[in-house]
C-alpha cells in the first residue's frame, strides 16, 4: 500500500495540482491586497470617503460602533456587507484572471492543432527497399 501511495504521490498530475494550489493561494493574497489596498480606497473616496470594510449593520448590540472591530470587541452581532462587497470584487478579479488564463491556453491548443506536423522521413531500411524496388522496375523496362 505504501508503494501504491508513493506512485500516486509522485505522479505528474498530483505534483502539478499541488503547485497550482500553492500558487493559487499566493495569487489570492495578491488579489485581496489589490482590492483592499488599491481599488477600494479610490472607490470609497469617490463615494464620499466611505471605507467599505467598515460598512456593517448592527443586528444586536449597544450603541453605534465606528468599525466592525469595535462591534466585534463589544460582542455585537453584525452583518458585514462592506466586507462582502470587497470579497465579491476579489472574486470577480480572480474569475477574470482565470478566464484570461484559460482563454490563452485554449488559443495555444488551437494553434498546435492547426499546425500540421511535417511528415517524418521513413526509416533508412524502408528507403533502401524502395530504392531497390525502383531499380528493379527500371531494369524490367
Coordinates of N, CA, C and O in Angstrom, one line a residue:
X1 N 0.8 -1.2 0.0 CA 0.0 0.0 0.0 C 0.9 1.3 0.0 O 0.5 2.2 -0.6
X2 N 2.0 1.2 0.7 CA 2.9 2.4 0.7 C 3.5 2.6 -0.7 O 3.6 3.8 -1.1
X3 N 3.8 1.5 -1.4 CA 4.3 1.6 -2.7 C 3.3 2.3 -3.6 O 3.6 3.2 -4.4
X4 N 2.0 1.9 -3.5 CA 1.0 2.5 -4.4 C 0.8 4.0 -4.1 O 0.6 4.8 -5.0
X5 N 0.9 4.3 -2.8 CA 0.7 5.7 -2.4 C 1.9 6.5 -3.0 O 1.7 7.6 -3.5
X6 N 3.1 6.0 -2.9 CA 4.3 6.7 -3.4 C 4.1 6.9 -4.9 O 4.4 8.0 -5.4
X7 N 3.6 5.9 -5.7 CA 3.4 6.1 -7.1 C 2.4 7.1 -7.4 O 2.5 7.9 -8.3
X8 N 1.3 7.2 -6.6 CA 0.3 8.2 -6.8 C 0.8 9.6 -6.4 O 0.6 10.5 -7.2
X9 N 1.6 9.7 -5.4 CA 2.0 11.0 -4.9 C 3.0 11.6 -5.8 O 3.1 12.8 -6.0
X10 N 3.9 10.8 -6.5 CA 4.9 11.4 -7.3 C 4.4 11.5 -8.8 O 5.2 11.9 -9.7
X11 N 3.2 11.0 -9.1 CA 2.7 11.1 -10.4 C 2.6 12.6 -10.8 O 2.3 13.5 -10.0
X12 N 2.9 12.9 -12.1 CA 3.0 14.3 -12.5 C 1.8 15.1 -12.2 O 1.9 16.3 -11.8
X13 N 0.6 14.6 -12.4 CA -0.7 15.4 -12.2 C -0.8 15.8 -10.8 O -1.3 16.9 -10.5
X14 N -0.4 15.0 -9.8 CA -0.6 15.3 -8.4 C 0.4 16.5 -8.0 O 0.0 17.4 -7.4
X15 N 1.6 16.4 -8.5 CA 2.6 17.4 -8.3 C 2.2 18.7 -8.9 O 2.2 19.8 -8.3
X16 N 1.7 18.7 -10.2 CA 1.2 19.9 -10.8 C 0.0 20.5 -10.1 O 0.0 21.7 -9.9
X17 N -0.9 19.7 -9.6 CA -2.0 20.2 -8.8 C -1.5 20.9 -7.5 O -2.0 21.9 -7.2
X18 N -0.6 20.3 -6.9 CA -0.1 20.9 -5.6 C 0.6 22.2 -5.9 O 0.3 23.2 -5.2
X19 N 1.4 22.3 -7.0 CA 2.0 23.6 -7.3 C 0.9 24.6 -7.7 O 1.0 25.8 -7.2
X20 N -0.2 24.2 -8.4 CA -1.3 25.1 -8.7 C -2.0 25.6 -7.5 O -2.3 26.8 -7.4
X21 N -2.2 24.7 -6.5 CA -2.9 25.2 -5.3 C -2.0 26.2 -4.5 O -2.5 27.2 -4.0
X22 N -0.7 25.9 -4.4 CA 0.2 26.9 -3.7 C 0.2 28.2 -4.4 O 0.1 29.3 -3.8
X23 N 0.4 28.2 -5.7 CA 0.4 29.5 -6.5 C -1.0 30.2 -6.4 O -1.0 31.4 -6.3
X24 N -2.0 29.4 -6.5 CA -3.4 29.9 -6.4 C -3.6 30.6 -5.0 O -4.2 31.7 -5.0
X25 N -3.1 30.1 -3.9 CA -3.2 30.7 -2.6 C -2.4 32.0 -2.6 O -2.9 33.0 -2.1
X26 N -1.3 32.0 -3.2 CA -0.5 33.3 -3.2 C -1.2 34.3 -4.1 O -1.2 35.5 -3.8
X27 N -1.7 33.9 -5.2 CA -2.4 34.8 -6.1 C -3.7 35.4 -5.4 O -3.9 36.6 -5.5
X28 N -4.4 34.5 -4.6 CA -5.5 35.0 -3.8 C -5.1 36.1 -2.8 O -5.8 37.1 -2.7
X29 N -3.9 36.0 -2.2 CA -3.4 37.0 -1.3 C -3.1 38.3 -2.0 O -3.5 39.4 -1.5
X30 N -2.6 38.2 -3.2 CA -2.2 39.4 -4.0 C -3.5 40.1 -4.4 O -3.6 41.3 -4.3
X31 N -4.5 39.3 -4.8 CA -5.8 39.9 -5.2 C -6.5 40.6 -4.1 O -7.0 41.7 -4.2
X32 N -6.5 40.0 -2.9 CA -7.1 40.6 -1.7 C -6.4 41.9 -1.4 O -7.1 42.9 -1.1
X33 N -5.1 42.0 -1.5 CA -4.4 43.2 -1.3 C -4.7 44.2 -2.4 O -4.9 45.4 -2.0
X34 N -4.8 43.8 -3.6 CA -5.2 44.7 -4.7 C -6.6 45.4 -4.4 O -6.7 46.6 -4.5
X35 N -7.5 44.5 -4.0 CA -8.9 45.1 -3.8 C -8.9 46.0 -2.5 O -9.3 47.1 -2.6
X36 N -8.3 45.5 -1.4 CA -8.4 46.2 -0.2 C -7.5 47.4 -0.2 O -8.0 48.5 0.3
X37 N -6.3 47.4 -0.7 CA -5.3 48.5 -0.5 C -5.3 49.4 -1.7 O -4.8 50.5 -1.6
X38 N -5.7 48.9 -2.9 CA -5.5 49.8 -4.1 C -6.9 50.2 -4.7 O -7.1 51.3 -5.1
X39 N -7.8 49.2 -4.9 CA -9.0 49.5 -5.6 C -10.1 50.2 -4.7 O -10.7 51.2 -5.1
X40 N -10.3 49.7 -3.5 CA -11.4 50.2 -2.7 C -11.1 51.6 -2.1 O -12.1 52.3 -2.0
X41 N -9.9 52.0 -1.8 CA -9.8 53.4 -1.3 C -10.2 54.4 -2.3 O -11.0 55.3 -1.9
X42 N -9.8 54.4 -3.6 CA -10.3 55.4 -4.5 C -11.8 55.3 -4.7 O -12.5 56.3 -4.9
X43 N -12.3 54.1 -4.8 CA -13.8 53.9 -4.9 C -14.5 54.5 -3.7 O -15.5 55.2 -3.9
X44 N -14.0 54.2 -2.6 CA -14.6 54.8 -1.4 C -14.5 56.3 -1.3 O -15.4 57.0 -0.9
X45 N -13.4 56.9 -1.8 CA -13.2 58.3 -1.9 C -14.2 58.9 -2.9 O -14.8 60.0 -2.6
X46 N -14.4 58.3 -4.0 CA -15.4 58.8 -5.0 C -16.8 58.8 -4.4 O -17.6 59.6 -4.8
X47 N -17.1 57.8 -3.5 CA -18.4 57.7 -2.9 C -18.5 58.5 -1.6 O -19.4 58.3 -0.8
X48 N -17.6 59.5 -1.4 CA -17.7 60.4 -0.3 C -16.9 59.9 0.9 O -17.3 60.1 2.1
X49 N -15.8 59.3 0.7 CA -14.9 58.9 1.8 C -15.4 57.6 2.6 O -15.1 57.4 3.7
X50 N -16.1 56.7 1.9 CA -16.6 55.5 2.5 C -15.5 54.5 2.5 O -14.9 54.2 1.5
X51 N -15.3 53.8 3.7 CA -14.4 52.7 3.8 C -15.3 51.4 3.8 O -16.0 51.1 4.7
X52 N -15.3 50.7 2.7 CA -16.2 49.5 2.5 C -16.0 48.5 3.6 O -16.9 47.8 4.0
X53 N -14.8 48.3 4.1 CA -14.5 47.3 5.1 C -15.2 47.6 6.4 O -15.4 46.7 7.2
X54 N -15.6 48.9 6.6 CA -16.3 49.2 7.8 C -17.8 49.5 7.6 O -18.5 50.2 8.4
X55 N -18.4 49.0 6.5 CA -19.8 49.1 6.3 C -20.5 47.9 6.9 O -20.2 46.8 6.5
X56 N -21.3 48.1 7.9 CA -22.0 47.0 8.5 C -23.3 47.4 9.1 O -23.6 48.6 9.3
X57 N -24.1 46.4 9.5 CA -25.4 46.7 10.0 C -25.5 45.9 11.4 O -25.2 44.7 11.4
X58 N -25.8 46.7 12.5 CA -25.8 46.0 13.8 C -27.2 45.4 14.0 O -28.2 46.1 13.9
X59 N -27.2 44.1 14.2 CA -28.4 43.4 14.5 C -28.7 43.3 16.0 O -29.9 43.5 16.4
X60 N -27.7 43.2 16.8 CA -27.8 43.1 18.2 C -26.6 43.7 18.9 O -25.5 43.2 18.6
X61 N -26.8 44.6 19.7 CA -25.6 45.2 20.4 C -26.0 46.6 20.8 O -26.9 47.2 20.4
X62 N -25.2 47.2 21.8 CA -25.4 48.5 22.3 C -24.7 49.6 21.5 O -23.5 49.4 21.1
X63 N -25.4 50.6 21.2 CA -24.8 51.9 20.7 C -24.2 51.8 19.3 O -24.0 50.7 18.8
X64 N -23.9 52.9 18.8 CA -23.3 52.9 17.5 C -21.8 52.5 17.6 O -21.1 52.9 18.6
X65 N -21.3 51.9 16.6 CA -19.9 51.4 16.5 C -19.3 52.1 15.3 O -19.9 52.1 14.2
X66 N -18.0 52.5 15.4 CA -17.3 53.1 14.3 C -16.8 52.1 13.3 O -16.8 52.3 12.1
X67 N -16.4 50.9 13.8 CA -15.8 49.9 13.0 C -16.3 48.5 13.3 O -16.9 48.3 14.4
X68 N -16.1 47.6 12.4 CA -16.5 46.2 12.6 C -15.7 45.7 13.8 O -16.3 44.9 14.7
X69 N -14.5 46.0 14.0 CA -13.7 45.6 15.1 C -14.2 46.0 16.4 O -14.3 45.3 17.4
X70 N -14.7 47.3 16.5 CA -15.3 47.8 17.7 C -16.6 47.0 18.1 O -16.8 46.6 19.2
X71 N -17.4 46.7 17.1 CA -18.6 46.0 17.3 C -18.3 44.5 17.7 O -18.9 44.0 18.7
X72 N -17.3 43.9 17.1 CA -17.0 42.6 17.5 C -16.4 42.5 18.9 O -16.7 41.6 19.6
X73 N -15.6 43.5 19.2 CA -15.0 43.5 20.6 C -16.1 43.7 21.6 O -15.9 43.2 22.7
X74 N -17.2 44.4 21.3 CA -18.3 44.6 22.3 C -19.2 43.4 22.2 O -20.2 43.3 23.0
X75 N -19.0 42.4 21.3 CA -19.9 41.2 21.2 C -21.2 41.5 20.4 O -22.1 40.7 20.6
X76 N -21.2 42.5 19.7 CA -22.4 42.8 18.9 C -22.5 41.9 17.7 O -21.5 41.4 17.2
X77 N -23.7 41.6 17.3 CA -24.0 40.8 16.1 C -24.2 41.7 14.9 O -25.0 42.6 15.0
X78 N -23.4 41.5 13.9 CA -23.4 42.4 12.7 C -23.5 41.7 11.4 O -23.1 40.5 11.3
X79 N -24.0 42.4 10.4 CA -24.0 41.9 9.0 C -22.9 42.8 8.4 O -23.1 44.0 8.3
X80 N -21.8 42.2 8.0 CA -20.7 43.0 7.4 C -20.8 43.1 5.9 O -20.0 42.4 5.2
X81 N -21.7 43.9 5.4 CA -21.9 43.9 3.9 C -20.8 44.6 3.2 O -20.5 44.3 2.0
X82 N -20.0 45.4 3.9 CA -18.9 46.1 3.2 C -17.8 45.0 2.9 O -17.2 45.1 1.8
X83 N -17.5 44.1 3.9 CA -16.5 43.1 3.6 C -17.0 42.2 2.5 O -16.2 41.6 1.7
X84 N -18.3 41.9 2.5 CA -18.9 41.1 1.4 C -18.7 41.8 0.0 O -18.3 41.1 -0.9
X85 N -18.8 43.1 -0.1 CA -18.6 43.8 -1.3 C -17.1 43.6 -1.7 O -16.8 43.3 -2.9
X86 N -16.2 43.7 -0.7 CA -14.8 43.5 -1.0 C -14.5 42.1 -1.6 O -13.7 41.9 -2.5
X87 N -15.1 41.1 -0.9 CA -14.9 39.7 -1.4 C -15.5 39.5 -2.7 O -15.0 38.7 -3.5
X88 N -16.7 40.1 -3.1 CA -17.2 39.9 -4.4 C -16.3 40.5 -5.4 O -16.1 39.9 -6.5
X89 N -15.7 41.7 -5.2 CA -14.8 42.3 -6.1 C -13.6 41.4 -6.3 O -13.1 41.2 -7.4
X90 N -13.1 40.9 -5.2 CA -11.9 39.9 -5.2 C -12.3 38.7 -6.1 O -11.5 38.3 -6.9
X91 N -13.5 38.2 -5.9 CA -13.9 37.0 -6.7 C -13.9 37.4 -8.2 O -13.5 36.6 -9.0
X92 N -14.5 38.5 -8.5 CA -14.6 38.9 -9.9 C -13.2 39.1 -10.5 O -12.9 38.6 -11.7
X93 N -12.2 39.6 -9.8 CA -10.9 39.8 -10.3 C -10.2 38.4 -10.5 O -9.6 38.1 -11.6
X94 N -10.4 37.5 -9.6 CA -9.8 36.2 -9.7 C -10.5 35.4 -10.9 O -9.8 34.8 -11.7
X95 N -11.8 35.5 -11.0 CA -12.5 34.8 -12.0 C -12.1 35.4 -13.4 O -11.9 34.6 -14.4
X96 N -11.9 36.7 -13.5 CA -11.4 37.3 -14.8 C -10.0 36.8 -15.1 O -9.7 36.5 -16.3
X97 N -9.1 36.7 -14.1 CA -7.8 36.3 -14.4 C -7.8 34.8 -14.8 O -7.0 34.4 -15.7
X98 N -8.6 34.0 -14.2 CA -8.7 32.6 -14.6 C -9.2 32.5 -16.0 O -8.8 31.7 -16.8
X99 N -10.2 33.3 -16.3 CA -10.8 33.3 -17.7 C -9.7 33.6 -18.7 O -9.6 33.0 -19.7
X100 N -8.9 34.7 -18.4 CA -7.8 35.0 -19.4 C -6.8 33.9 -19.5 O -6.3 33.6 -20.6
X101 N -6.5 33.2 -18.4 CA -5.6 32.1 -18.5 C -6.1 31.0 -19.3 O -5.4 30.5 -20.2
X102 N -7.4 30.6 -19.1 CA -8.0 29.5 -19.9 C -8.1 29.9 -21.3 O -7.9 29.1 -22.2
X103 N -8.5 31.2 -21.6 CA -8.6 31.6 -23.0 C -7.2 31.5 -23.7 O -7.1 31.1 -24.8
X104 N -6.1 31.9 -23.0 CA -4.8 31.8 -23.6 C -4.4 30.4 -23.8 O -3.8 30.1 -24.9
X105 N -4.7 29.5 -22.9 CA -4.3 28.1 -23.1 C -5.1 27.5 -24.2 O -4.6 26.8 -25.0
X106 N -6.4 27.8 -24.3 CA -7.2 27.3 -25.5 C -6.7 27.8 -26.8 O -6.7 27.1 -27.8
X107 N -6.2 29.1 -26.8 CA -5.7 29.6 -28.1 C -4.4 28.9 -28.5 O -4.2 28.5 -29.6
X108 N -3.6 28.6 -27.5 CA -2.3 27.8 -27.8 C -2.7 26.4 -28.3 O -2.0 25.9 -29.2
X109 N -3.7 25.8 -27.7 CA -4.1 24.4 -28.1 C -4.6 24.5 -29.5 O -4.3 23.6 -30.3
X110 N -5.4 25.5 -29.9 CA -5.9 25.6 -31.2 C -4.8 25.8 -32.2 O -4.8 25.2 -33.3
X111 N -3.8 26.6 -31.9 CA -2.7 26.8 -32.8 C -1.9 25.5 -33.0 O -1.4 25.3 -34.1
X112 N -1.7 24.8 -31.9 CA -1.0 23.5 -32.0 C -1.8 22.5 -32.9 O -1.2 21.8 -33.7
X113 N -3.1 22.5 -32.8 CA -3.9 21.6 -33.6 C -3.9 22.0 -35.0 O -4.0 21.1 -35.9
X114 N -3.9 23.3 -35.3 CA -3.9 23.8 -36.7 C -2.6 23.6 -37.4 O -2.5 23.4 -38.6
X115 N -1.5 23.6 -36.7 CA -0.2 23.5 -37.3 C 0.1 22.0 -37.7 O 0.2 21.2 -36.8
X116 N 0.1 21.8 -39.0 CA 0.3 20.4 -39.4 C 1.8 19.9 -39.1 O 2.7 20.7 -39.2
X117 N 1.9 18.7 -38.7 CA 3.2 18.2 -38.4 C 3.8 17.7 -39.7 O 3.2 17.1 -40.5
X118 N 5.1 18.1 -40.0 CA 5.7 17.7 -41.2 C 5.9 16.1 -41.2 O 6.1 15.5 -40.2
X119 N 5.7 15.5 -42.4 CA 5.8 14.1 -42.4 C 7.3 13.7 -42.1 O 8.2 14.3 -42.5
X120 N 7.4 12.6 -41.3 CA 8.7 12.2 -40.9 C 9.3 11.3 -42.0 O 8.6 10.7 -42.7
X121 N 10.5 11.4 -42.1 CA 11.2 10.6 -43.2 C 11.1 9.1 -42.8 O 11.3 8.8 -41.6
X122 N 10.9 8.3 -43.8 CA 10.8 6.8 -43.5 C 12.2 6.3 -43.0 O 13.2 6.9 -43.3
X123 N 12.2 5.3 -42.2 CA 13.4 4.7 -41.7 C 14.4 4.4 -42.9 O 13.9 4.1 -44.0
X124 N 15.6 4.3 -42.6 CA 16.6 4.0 -43.6 C 16.4 2.7 -44.4 O 16.6 2.6 -45.6
X125 N 16.0 1.7 -43.6 CA 15.8 0.4 -44.3 C 14.6 0.4 -45.3 O 14.7 -0.2 -46.3
X126 N 13.6 1.2 -44.9 CA 12.5 1.4 -45.9 C 12.9 2.1 -47.1 O 12.5 1.8 -48.2
X127 N 13.7 3.1 -46.9 CA 14.2 3.9 -48.1 C 15.0 3.0 -49.0 O 14.9 3.1 -50.2
X128 N 15.9 2.2 -48.4 CA 16.7 1.3 -49.2 C 15.9 0.3 -50.0 O 16.1 0.0 -51.1
X129 N 14.8 -0.3 -49.3 CA 13.9 -1.2 -50.0 C 13.2 -0.5 -51.2 O 13.0 -1.1 -52.2
X130 N 12.8 0.7 -51.0 CA 12.1 1.5 -52.1 C 13.1 1.7 -53.2 O 12.7 1.6 -54.4
X131 N 14.4 2.0 -52.9 CA 15.3 2.2 -54.0 C 15.6 0.9 -54.8 O 15.7 0.9 -56.0
X132 N 15.6 -0.2 -54.0 CA 15.8 -1.5 -54.7 C 14.6 -1.8 -55.6 O 14.8 -2.2 -56.7
X133 N 13.4 -1.5 -55.1 CA 12.2 -1.7 -55.9 C 12.2 -0.9 -57.1 O 11.9 -1.4 -58.2
X134 N 12.5 0.4 -57.0 CA 12.6 1.3 -58.1 C 13.6 0.9 -59.1 O 13.4 0.9 -60.4
X135 N 14.8 0.4 -58.6 CA 15.8 -0.1 -59.5 C 15.4 -1.3 -60.3 O 15.6 -1.5 -61.5
X136 N 14.7 -2.3 -59.6 CA 14.1 -3.5 -60.3 C 13.1 -3.1 -61.4 O 13.1 -3.7 -62.4
X137 N 12.3 -2.1 -61.1 CA 11.3 -1.7 -62.0 C 12.0 -1.1 -63.3 O 11.6 -1.3 -64.4
X138 N 13.0 -0.3 -63.1 CA 13.8 0.3 -64.1 C 14.5 -0.8 -65.0 O 14.5 -0.7 -66.2
X139 N 15.0 -1.9 -64.4 CA 15.7 -2.9 -65.1 C 14.7 -3.7 -66.0 O 15.0 -4.2 -67.1
X140 N 13.4 -3.8 -65.6 CA 12.4 -4.5 -66.4 C 12.1 -3.8 -67.6 O 11.6 -4.4 -68.6
X141 N 12.2 -2.5 -67.7 CA 11.8 -1.7 -68.8 C 12.9 -1.8 -69.9 O 13.5 -2.1 -70.6

